[in-house]
Amino acid sequence: MRLRTVLIGGVVVIALLAAIVVAWTSPLLSVRSVEVTGNDIITREEVLESLNIADGTPLLQVGTAEAAQRVASALPRAASVRVQRVYPSTVRVTVVERVAVVYFDAPDGTHSVDAEGVDFAVEPPPLLTPRLVTGSPGTGDPATEAAVQVIGLLPPELAVQVQEITAGSDSDISLILVDGRVVVWGGVAHSDRKAAVILPLLTQPGQQFDVASPGLPTVR
C-alpha cells in the first residue's frame, strides 16, 4: 500500500511538471494580442514599443514587473503601469497618466508638473492650470513639491481663481489670483485651517490676504 501511494504521488508530480513544461513552451499559451487601457495622451504605439514583448512569447515567460518598469521608465507621462497575463493569449497593460496641476516656464518651453511634483512633459499648459514660479522648479525640488501640495488642498472655489503660485521656499508660498489679489499661504502645515479661513477673508476689501498664521489672518 505504501509503495502504491509513492508511485501515485510520483505520477502526479511528473504530470504536474509536464503541464508546467507545456505551459512554458506551448504556442497555445503564447502572446497573440496586447490590450492597452487607461491611456489618453500616451499612444498605444508608444506603449507597445516600450513594452517590447514579441508575438508568440509564451505567457509564462512574460516578466510582468519588468515589463511594467520598462513602460514606466520610457514614458514619463505614465504615473503607474500594470502588466498582467490574461490567458490564453493576451497581455494587458493598464496605464494611469499624470495630470498637470501647475506648469513652469523654461528655455525649452512650458513644463507640466503633476500632483507629486514630477516634471513629466514639455507642452502647452492645460486650461486653468496655474503657473509655478520658484527658484529651481521641477522634480525633486522641495518648493515645487510643497506648492503642488498646497494646490491640492485649496477649496475648489479658490483653486479655480489661482493664476500663479510662487514658492520662495517650501514654507514661503503665495497665490496670485486672476484679479491680481495675493494670498500669502506660508507652508503646507495647517492648510486645512487656512482653507477654512481664506474664503470668508476674501470677501473683505484688500489686496493681500495673509493666512500663513491662520489663527491671526490679516488683510492689507
PDB file of C-alpha atoms in Angstrom, residues 56-219:
ATOM      1  CA  GLY A  56       4.489  34.276 -29.809  1.00  0.00           C
ATOM      2  CA  THR A  57       6.278  34.694 -26.478  1.00  0.00           C
ATOM      3  CA  PRO A  58       4.872  32.103 -24.024  1.00  0.00           C
ATOM      4  CA  LEU A  59       2.779  33.955 -21.457  1.00  0.00           C
ATOM      5  CA  LEU A  60       4.560  32.294 -18.536  1.00  0.00           C
ATOM      6  CA  GLN A  61       7.822  33.741 -19.835  1.00  0.00           C
ATOM      7  CA  VAL A  62       6.481  37.314 -19.729  1.00  0.00           C
ATOM      8  CA  GLY A  63       8.007  39.091 -16.730  1.00  0.00           C
ATOM      9  CA  THR A  64       5.142  41.391 -15.808  1.00  0.00           C
ATOM     10  CA  ALA A  65       7.025  43.510 -13.253  1.00  0.00           C
ATOM     11  CA  GLU A  66       9.967  44.036 -15.595  1.00  0.00           C
ATOM     12  CA  ALA A  67       7.638  44.872 -18.489  1.00  0.00           C
ATOM     13  CA  ALA A  68       5.771  47.436 -16.388  1.00  0.00           C
ATOM     14  CA  GLN A  69       9.066  49.023 -15.363  1.00  0.00           C
ATOM     15  CA  ARG A  70      10.169  49.299 -18.994  1.00  0.00           C
ATOM     16  CA  VAL A  71       6.988  51.152 -19.930  1.00  0.00           C
ATOM     17  CA  ALA A  72       7.095  53.463 -16.899  1.00  0.00           C
ATOM     18  CA  SER A  73      10.770  54.297 -17.490  1.00  0.00           C
ATOM     19  CA  ALA A  74      10.243  55.035 -21.188  1.00  0.00           C
ATOM     20  CA  LEU A  75       7.092  57.148 -20.737  1.00  0.00           C
ATOM     21  CA  PRO A  76       7.429  59.961 -18.154  1.00  0.00           C
ATOM     22  CA  ARG A  77       3.716  60.747 -18.520  1.00  0.00           C
ATOM     23  CA  ALA A  78       2.860  57.342 -17.034  1.00  0.00           C
ATOM     24  CA  ALA A  79       2.279  57.725 -13.291  1.00  0.00           C
ATOM     25  CA  SER A  80       1.802  53.976 -12.897  1.00  0.00           C
ATOM     26  CA  VAL A  81       1.829  50.934 -15.165  1.00  0.00           C
ATOM     27  CA  ARG A  82       0.474  47.449 -14.505  1.00  0.00           C
ATOM     28  CA  VAL A  83       1.122  44.491 -16.799  1.00  0.00           C
ATOM     29  CA  GLN A  84      -0.957  41.322 -16.481  1.00  0.00           C
ATOM     30  CA  ARG A  85      -1.127  37.951 -18.212  1.00  0.00           C
ATOM     31  CA  VAL A  86      -4.656  37.192 -19.424  1.00  0.00           C
ATOM     32  CA  TYR A  87      -4.903  33.571 -20.520  1.00  0.00           C
ATOM     33  CA  PRO A  88      -4.852  32.104 -23.008  1.00  0.00           C
ATOM     34  CA  SER A  89      -3.020  34.651 -25.156  1.00  0.00           C
ATOM     35  CA  THR A  90      -3.292  38.309 -24.062  1.00  0.00           C
ATOM     36  CA  VAL A  91      -1.046  40.770 -22.256  1.00  0.00           C
ATOM     37  CA  ARG A  92      -2.999  43.575 -20.594  1.00  0.00           C
ATOM     38  CA  VAL A  93      -1.284  46.915 -19.895  1.00  0.00           C
ATOM     39  CA  THR A  94      -3.102  49.347 -17.596  1.00  0.00           C
ATOM     40  CA  VAL A  95      -1.729  52.893 -17.580  1.00  0.00           C
ATOM     41  CA  VAL A  96      -2.517  55.773 -15.237  1.00  0.00           C
ATOM     42  CA  GLU A  97      -1.377  59.065 -16.771  1.00  0.00           C
ATOM     43  CA  ARG A  98      -0.009  62.041 -14.901  1.00  0.00           C
ATOM     44  CA  VAL A  99      -2.183  65.161 -14.861  1.00  0.00           C
ATOM     45  CA  ALA A 100      -0.724  68.662 -14.749  1.00  0.00           C
ATOM     46  CA  VAL A 101      -1.625  70.697 -11.660  1.00  0.00           C
ATOM     47  CA  VAL A 102       0.897  73.503 -12.361  1.00  0.00           C
ATOM     48  CA  TYR A 103       3.323  74.454 -15.097  1.00  0.00           C
ATOM     49  CA  PHE A 104       6.563  76.415 -15.200  1.00  0.00           C
ATOM     50  CA  ASP A 105       8.387  78.298 -17.930  1.00  0.00           C
ATOM     51  CA  ALA A 106      11.812  77.146 -19.106  1.00  0.00           C
ATOM     52  CA  PRO A 107      14.032  77.939 -22.119  1.00  0.00           C
ATOM     53  CA  ASP A 108      12.753  74.840 -23.942  1.00  0.00           C
ATOM     54  CA  GLY A 109       9.073  75.596 -23.310  1.00  0.00           C
ATOM     55  CA  THR A 110       6.433  75.167 -20.612  1.00  0.00           C
ATOM     56  CA  HIS A 111       6.806  72.122 -18.376  1.00  0.00           C
ATOM     57  CA  SER A 112       3.844  70.276 -16.864  1.00  0.00           C
ATOM     58  CA  VAL A 113       4.134  69.181 -13.225  1.00  0.00           C
ATOM     59  CA  ASP A 114       1.783  66.686 -11.577  1.00  0.00           C
ATOM     60  CA  ALA A 115       0.444  66.420  -8.017  1.00  0.00           C
ATOM     61  CA  GLU A 116       3.581  64.545  -6.907  1.00  0.00           C
ATOM     62  CA  GLY A 117       5.840  67.346  -8.098  1.00  0.00           C
ATOM     63  CA  VAL A 118       7.056  65.378 -11.133  1.00  0.00           C
ATOM     64  CA  ASP A 119       8.023  67.348 -14.247  1.00  0.00           C
ATOM     65  CA  PHE A 120       6.708  64.983 -16.906  1.00  0.00           C
ATOM     66  CA  ALA A 121       6.222  66.852 -20.200  1.00  0.00           C
ATOM     67  CA  VAL A 122       7.085  69.931 -22.240  1.00  0.00           C
ATOM     68  CA  GLU A 123       3.789  71.064 -23.738  1.00  0.00           C
ATOM     69  CA  PRO A 124       1.312  73.941 -23.823  1.00  0.00           C
ATOM     70  CA  PRO A 125      -0.212  74.305 -20.345  1.00  0.00           C
ATOM     71  CA  PRO A 126      -3.719  72.899 -19.877  1.00  0.00           C
ATOM     72  CA  LEU A 127      -6.531  75.421 -19.490  1.00  0.00           C
ATOM     73  CA  LEU A 128      -6.856  76.927 -15.989  1.00  0.00           C
ATOM     74  CA  THR A 129      -3.551  75.432 -14.813  1.00  0.00           C
ATOM     75  CA  PRO A 130      -1.630  77.856 -12.547  1.00  0.00           C
ATOM     76  CA  ARG A 131       1.889  78.964 -13.396  1.00  0.00           C
ATOM     77  CA  LEU A 132       4.566  77.951 -10.878  1.00  0.00           C
ATOM     78  CA  VAL A 133       7.353  80.385 -10.036  1.00  0.00           C
ATOM     79  CA  THR A 134      10.204  79.112  -7.884  1.00  0.00           C
ATOM     80  CA  GLY A 135      13.980  79.070  -7.912  1.00  0.00           C
ATOM     81  CA  SER A 136      14.519  75.534  -9.222  1.00  0.00           C
ATOM     82  CA  PRO A 137      11.146  74.192 -10.377  1.00  0.00           C
ATOM     83  CA  GLY A 138      10.772  70.533 -11.255  1.00  0.00           C
ATOM     84  CA  THR A 139      11.184  67.008  -9.966  1.00  0.00           C
ATOM     85  CA  GLY A 140      12.874  66.728  -6.586  1.00  0.00           C
ATOM     86  CA  ASP A 141      12.593  70.420  -5.712  1.00  0.00           C
ATOM     87  CA  PRO A 142      11.136  70.852  -2.173  1.00  0.00           C
ATOM     88  CA  ALA A 143       9.483  74.163  -3.063  1.00  0.00           C
ATOM     89  CA  THR A 144       7.799  72.584  -6.088  1.00  0.00           C
ATOM     90  CA  GLU A 145       6.561  69.657  -4.010  1.00  0.00           C
ATOM     91  CA  ALA A 146       5.160  71.998  -1.361  1.00  0.00           C
ATOM     92  CA  ALA A 147       3.473  74.176  -3.986  1.00  0.00           C
ATOM     93  CA  VAL A 148       1.622  71.284  -5.610  1.00  0.00           C
ATOM     94  CA  GLN A 149       0.564  70.027  -2.184  1.00  0.00           C
ATOM     95  CA  VAL A 150      -0.955  73.419  -1.440  1.00  0.00           C
ATOM     96  CA  ILE A 151      -2.768  73.444  -4.796  1.00  0.00           C
ATOM     97  CA  GLY A 152      -4.284  70.071  -3.931  1.00  0.00           C
ATOM     98  CA  LEU A 153      -5.506  71.321  -0.552  1.00  0.00           C
ATOM     99  CA  LEU A 154      -7.207  74.525  -1.754  1.00  0.00           C
ATOM    100  CA  PRO A 155     -11.002  74.799  -1.652  1.00  0.00           C
ATOM    101  CA  PRO A 156     -12.353  74.332  -5.202  1.00  0.00           C
ATOM    102  CA  GLU A 157     -13.815  77.842  -5.147  1.00  0.00           C
ATOM    103  CA  LEU A 158     -10.346  79.250  -4.587  1.00  0.00           C
ATOM    104  CA  ALA A 159      -8.404  76.809  -6.765  1.00  0.00           C
ATOM    105  CA  VAL A 160     -10.169  77.981  -9.937  1.00  0.00           C
ATOM    106  CA  GLN A 161      -9.106  81.570  -9.193  1.00  0.00           C
ATOM    107  CA  VAL A 162      -5.385  80.866  -8.877  1.00  0.00           C
ATOM    108  CA  GLN A 163      -3.383  82.222 -11.798  1.00  0.00           C
ATOM    109  CA  GLU A 164       0.096  81.824 -10.340  1.00  0.00           C
ATOM    110  CA  ILE A 165       1.698  80.178  -7.341  1.00  0.00           C
ATOM    111  CA  THR A 166       5.063  81.412  -6.132  1.00  0.00           C
ATOM    112  CA  ALA A 167       7.314  79.476  -3.785  1.00  0.00           C
ATOM    113  CA  GLY A 168      10.404  81.172  -2.427  1.00  0.00           C
ATOM    114  CA  SER A 169      10.845  78.013  -0.368  1.00  0.00           C
ATOM    115  CA  ASP A 170       8.682  75.153   0.896  1.00  0.00           C
ATOM    116  CA  SER A 171       7.475  77.444   3.705  1.00  0.00           C
ATOM    117  CA  ASP A 172       7.067  80.648   1.679  1.00  0.00           C
ATOM    118  CA  ILE A 173       4.172  80.076  -0.722  1.00  0.00           C
ATOM    119  CA  SER A 174       1.842  82.714  -2.140  1.00  0.00           C
ATOM    120  CA  LEU A 175      -1.060  82.576  -4.569  1.00  0.00           C
ATOM    121  CA  ILE A 176      -1.775  85.274  -7.158  1.00  0.00           C
ATOM    122  CA  LEU A 177      -5.434  85.269  -8.164  1.00  0.00           C
ATOM    123  CA  VAL A 178      -6.816  86.133 -11.587  1.00  0.00           C
ATOM    124  CA  ASP A 179      -7.976  89.538 -10.288  1.00  0.00           C
ATOM    125  CA  GLY A 180      -4.475  90.383  -9.017  1.00  0.00           C
ATOM    126  CA  ARG A 181      -5.085  89.807  -5.326  1.00  0.00           C
ATOM    127  CA  VAL A 182      -2.408  87.926  -3.394  1.00  0.00           C
ATOM    128  CA  VAL A 183      -2.926  85.182  -0.826  1.00  0.00           C
ATOM    129  CA  VAL A 184       0.084  84.609   1.439  1.00  0.00           C
ATOM    130  CA  TRP A 185      -0.181  80.918   2.356  1.00  0.00           C
ATOM    131  CA  GLY A 186       3.131  80.153   4.025  1.00  0.00           C
ATOM    132  CA  GLY A 187       3.909  76.418   4.247  1.00  0.00           C
ATOM    133  CA  VAL A 188       1.834  73.277   3.860  1.00  0.00           C
ATOM    134  CA  ALA A 189       1.248  72.904   7.602  1.00  0.00           C
ATOM    135  CA  HIS A 190      -2.267  73.739   8.855  1.00  0.00           C
ATOM    136  CA  SER A 191      -3.579  74.016   5.293  1.00  0.00           C
ATOM    137  CA  ASP A 192      -6.964  72.691   6.392  1.00  0.00           C
ATOM    138  CA  ARG A 193      -7.318  75.607   8.791  1.00  0.00           C
ATOM    139  CA  LYS A 194      -6.022  78.071   6.207  1.00  0.00           C
ATOM    140  CA  ALA A 195      -8.551  76.754   3.680  1.00  0.00           C
ATOM    141  CA  ALA A 196     -11.360  77.362   6.168  1.00  0.00           C
ATOM    142  CA  VAL A 197     -10.191  80.907   6.915  1.00  0.00           C
ATOM    143  CA  ILE A 198      -9.357  82.195   3.446  1.00  0.00           C
ATOM    144  CA  LEU A 199     -12.765  82.139   1.744  1.00  0.00           C
ATOM    145  CA  PRO A 200     -14.549  84.458   4.219  1.00  0.00           C
ATOM    146  CA  LEU A 201     -11.393  86.582   4.371  1.00  0.00           C
ATOM    147  CA  LEU A 202     -11.538  87.130   0.609  1.00  0.00           C
ATOM    148  CA  THR A 203     -14.956  88.763   0.952  1.00  0.00           C
ATOM    149  CA  GLN A 204     -13.264  91.724   2.638  1.00  0.00           C
ATOM    150  CA  PRO A 205     -11.719  94.609   0.695  1.00  0.00           C
ATOM    151  CA  GLY A 206      -7.978  94.435   0.293  1.00  0.00           C
ATOM    152  CA  GLN A 207      -5.099  93.381  -1.939  1.00  0.00           C
ATOM    153  CA  GLN A 208      -3.082  90.992   0.233  1.00  0.00           C
ATOM    154  CA  PHE A 209      -4.649  88.277   2.374  1.00  0.00           C
ATOM    155  CA  ASP A 210      -2.242  86.591   4.769  1.00  0.00           C
ATOM    156  CA  VAL A 211      -3.219  83.212   6.263  1.00  0.00           C
ATOM    157  CA  ALA A 212       0.328  81.970   6.938  1.00  0.00           C
ATOM    158  CA  SER A 213      -0.713  82.051  10.596  1.00  0.00           C
ATOM    159  CA  PRO A 214      -4.372  81.021  10.291  1.00  0.00           C
ATOM    160  CA  GLY A 215      -5.120  81.985  13.884  1.00  0.00           C
ATOM    161  CA  LEU A 216      -4.125  85.590  13.111  1.00  0.00           C
ATOM    162  CA  PRO A 217      -5.116  86.281   9.472  1.00  0.00           C
ATOM    163  CA  THR A 218      -4.525  89.778   8.125  1.00  0.00           C
ATOM    164  CA  VAL A 219      -5.775  91.853   5.210  1.00  0.00           C
TER     165      VAL A 219
END
